[in-house]
Amino acid sequence: MVRVFKAVVPVLALVAVAVAVAAGCSSSEGKDEERLTAQRENYCTQLGEWQKARNAAGTDTPESSGYDEVGAVAQDAFLAMRPLRDEPVGGGRTLAEATVAAMNNSDSEAEGRVVQYCGDVGFETLTR
């Protein structure tokens, strides 16, 4: 009986460690997923703010401060995009490439791709 007990205890200890490690990975993976979701939400929020500012500036004269505001809001969107820059958005483009093309080059196709990206990740209501 003692011999069986000595053999079972190490096995149980290994099982307990394996379960703890697996639980730790799940917890870490859950936090990574939460962080990724928060980053995506922030990007889509900033993208939507840029779209609003751009659209509002479109009705202003070039001398008005609306154009300065669009640049500042675009900078916020670029900063929000940085941790996600390598995510694919289709057409062989990354999120970074499409964001730059949409904001710097007025590329409507690229803007459509980043808006679709926001829709695909669950934040379609944050963009226009």
One Martini backbone bead per residue (centre of mass of N, CA, C, O) as a GRO file, in nm:
protein
  128
    1MET     BB    1   0.058   0.062  -0.022
    2VAL     BB    2   0.300   0.255   0.004
    3ARG     BB    3   0.399   0.215  -0.284
    4VAL     BB    4   0.150   0.328  -0.427
    5PHE     BB    5   0.157   0.606  -0.293
    6LYS     BB    6   0.441   0.687  -0.403
    7ALA     BB    7   0.342   0.671  -0.707
    8VAL     BB    8   0.090   0.868  -0.699
    9VAL     BB    9   0.194   1.143  -0.600
   10PRO     BB   10   0.370   1.228  -0.847
   11VAL     BB   11   0.142   1.211  -1.052
   12LEU     BB   12  -0.044   1.420  -0.918
   13ALA     BB   13   0.159   1.649  -0.928
   14LEU     BB   14   0.180   1.661  -1.237
   15VAL     BB   15  -0.115   1.716  -1.290
   16ALA     BB   16  -0.132   1.979  -1.127
   17VAL     BB   17   0.078   2.130  -1.295
   18ALA     BB   18  -0.057   2.102  -1.571
   19VAL     BB   19  -0.315   2.251  -1.492
   20ALA     BB   20  -0.182   2.516  -1.405
   21VAL     BB   21  -0.050   2.578  -1.675
   22ALA     BB   22  -0.306   2.576  -1.845
   23ALA     BB   23  -0.446   2.799  -1.684
   24GLY     BB   24  -0.230   3.013  -1.734
   25CYS     BB   25  -0.261   3.023  -2.039
   26SER     BB   26  -0.555   3.101  -2.047
   27SER     BB   27  -0.523   3.362  -1.895
   28SER     BB   28  -0.321   3.489  -2.089
   29GLU     BB   29  -0.492   3.462  -2.343
   30GLY     BB   30  -0.727   3.633  -2.236
   31LYS     BB   31  -0.561   3.894  -2.200
   32ASP     BB   32  -0.470   3.917  -2.493
   33GLU     BB   33  -0.756   3.934  -2.611
   34GLU     BB   34  -0.840   4.187  -2.456
   35ARG     BB   35  -0.620   4.370  -2.566
   36LEU     BB   36  -0.692   4.338  -2.865
   37THR     BB   37  -0.980   4.445  -2.840
   38ALA     BB   38  -0.901   4.725  -2.730
   39GLN     BB   39  -0.727   4.807  -2.973
   40ARG     BB   40  -0.950   4.785  -3.185
   41GLU     BB   41  -1.146   4.982  -3.058
   42ASN     BB   42  -0.959   5.225  -3.061
   43TYR     BB   43  -0.911   5.237  -3.362
   44CYS     BB   44  -1.212   5.262  -3.452
   45THR     BB   45  -1.264   5.518  -3.297
   46GLN     BB   46  -1.044   5.692  -3.437
   47LEU     BB   47  -1.149   5.653  -3.720
   48GLY     BB   48  -1.427   5.782  -3.671
   49GLU     BB   49  -1.315   6.058  -3.584
   50TRP     BB   50  -1.174   6.119  -3.849
   51GLN     BB   51  -1.423   6.110  -4.029
   52LYS     BB   52  -1.573   6.339  -3.890
   53ALA     BB   53  -1.357   6.559  -3.924
   54ARG     BB   54  -1.336   6.544  -4.231
   55ASN     BB   55  -1.634   6.602  -4.293
   56ALA     BB   56  -1.641   6.877  -4.146
   57ALA     BB   57  -1.400   7.007  -4.311
   58GLY     BB   58  -1.542   6.995  -4.593
   59THR     BB   59  -1.723   7.263  -4.508
   60ASP     BB   60  -1.476   7.418  -4.487
   61THR     BB   61  -1.231   7.626  -4.504
   62PRO     BB   62  -0.889   7.616  -4.542
   63GLU     BB   63  -0.846   7.837  -4.301
   64SER     BB   64  -0.955   7.664  -4.105
   65SER     BB   65  -0.927   7.456  -3.813
   66GLY     BB   66  -1.032   7.180  -3.925
   67TYR     BB   67  -0.765   7.080  -4.055
   68ASP     BB   68  -0.604   7.054  -3.792
   69GLU     BB   69  -0.792   6.850  -3.658
   70VAL     BB   70  -0.758   6.619  -3.859
   71GLY     BB   71  -0.456   6.575  -3.802
   72ALA     BB   72  -0.485   6.508  -3.501
   73VAL     BB   73  -0.679   6.266  -3.540
   74ALA     BB   74  -0.495   6.103  -3.726
   75GLN     BB   75  -0.272   6.062  -3.520
   76ASP     BB   76  -0.443   5.894  -3.325
   77ALA     BB   77  -0.495   5.666  -3.530
   78PHE     BB   78  -0.202   5.587  -3.578
   79LEU     BB   79  -0.141   5.511  -3.285
   80ALA     BB   80  -0.369   5.290  -3.265
   81MET     BB   81  -0.248   5.111  -3.508
   82ARG     BB   82   0.039   5.006  -3.437
   83PRO     BB   83  -0.031   4.721  -3.287
   84LEU     BB   84  -0.197   4.641  -3.580
   85ARG     BB   85  -0.033   4.683  -3.856
   86ASP     BB   86  -0.019   4.355  -3.954
   87GLU     BB   87  -0.302   4.335  -4.022
   88PRO     BB   88  -0.518   4.210  -4.236
   89VAL     BB   89  -0.740   4.368  -4.516
   90GLY     BB   90  -0.674   4.301  -4.791
   91GLY     BB   91  -0.522   4.316  -5.097
   92GLY     BB   92  -0.230   4.284  -4.952
   93ARG     BB   93  -0.293   4.445  -4.693
   94THR     BB   94  -0.241   4.635  -4.427
   95LEU     BB   95  -0.346   4.838  -4.187
   96ALA     BB   96  -0.127   5.047  -4.230
   97GLU     BB   97  -0.149   5.087  -4.536
   98ALA     BB   98  -0.452   5.161  -4.541
   99THR     BB   99  -0.445   5.400  -4.348
  100VAL     BB  100  -0.249   5.576  -4.502
  101ALA     BB  101  -0.407   5.585  -4.768
  102ALA     BB  102  -0.667   5.708  -4.651
  103MET     BB  103  -0.538   5.967  -4.503
  104ASN     BB  104  -0.313   6.072  -4.720
  105ASN     BB  105  -0.470   5.978  -5.018
  106SER     BB  106  -0.779   5.939  -5.036
  107ASP     BB  107  -0.844   5.623  -5.024
  108SER     BB  108  -1.140   5.463  -5.057
  109GLU     BB  109  -1.058   5.166  -5.057
  110ALA     BB  110  -0.893   5.173  -4.797
  111GLU     BB  111  -1.120   5.273  -4.620
  112GLY     BB  112  -1.301   5.029  -4.668
  113ARG     BB  113  -1.105   4.825  -4.536
  114VAL     BB  114  -1.099   4.950  -4.246
  115VAL     BB  115  -1.399   4.937  -4.202
  116GLN     BB  116  -1.422   4.632  -4.242
  117TYR     BB  117  -1.238   4.556  -4.015
  118CYS     BB  118  -1.420   4.670  -3.794
  119GLY     BB  119  -1.654   4.483  -3.861
  120ASP     BB  120  -1.501   4.207  -3.823
  121VAL     BB  121  -1.426   4.292  -3.503
  122GLY     BB  122  -1.711   4.450  -3.393
  123PHE     BB  123  -1.688   4.793  -3.486
  124GLU     BB  124  -1.893   4.927  -3.698
  125THR     BB  125  -2.027   5.168  -3.518
  126LEU     BB  126  -1.751   5.355  -3.513
  127THR     BB  127  -1.809   5.404  -3.809
  128ARG     BB  128  -1.900   5.553  -4.141
   0.00000   0.00000   0.00000
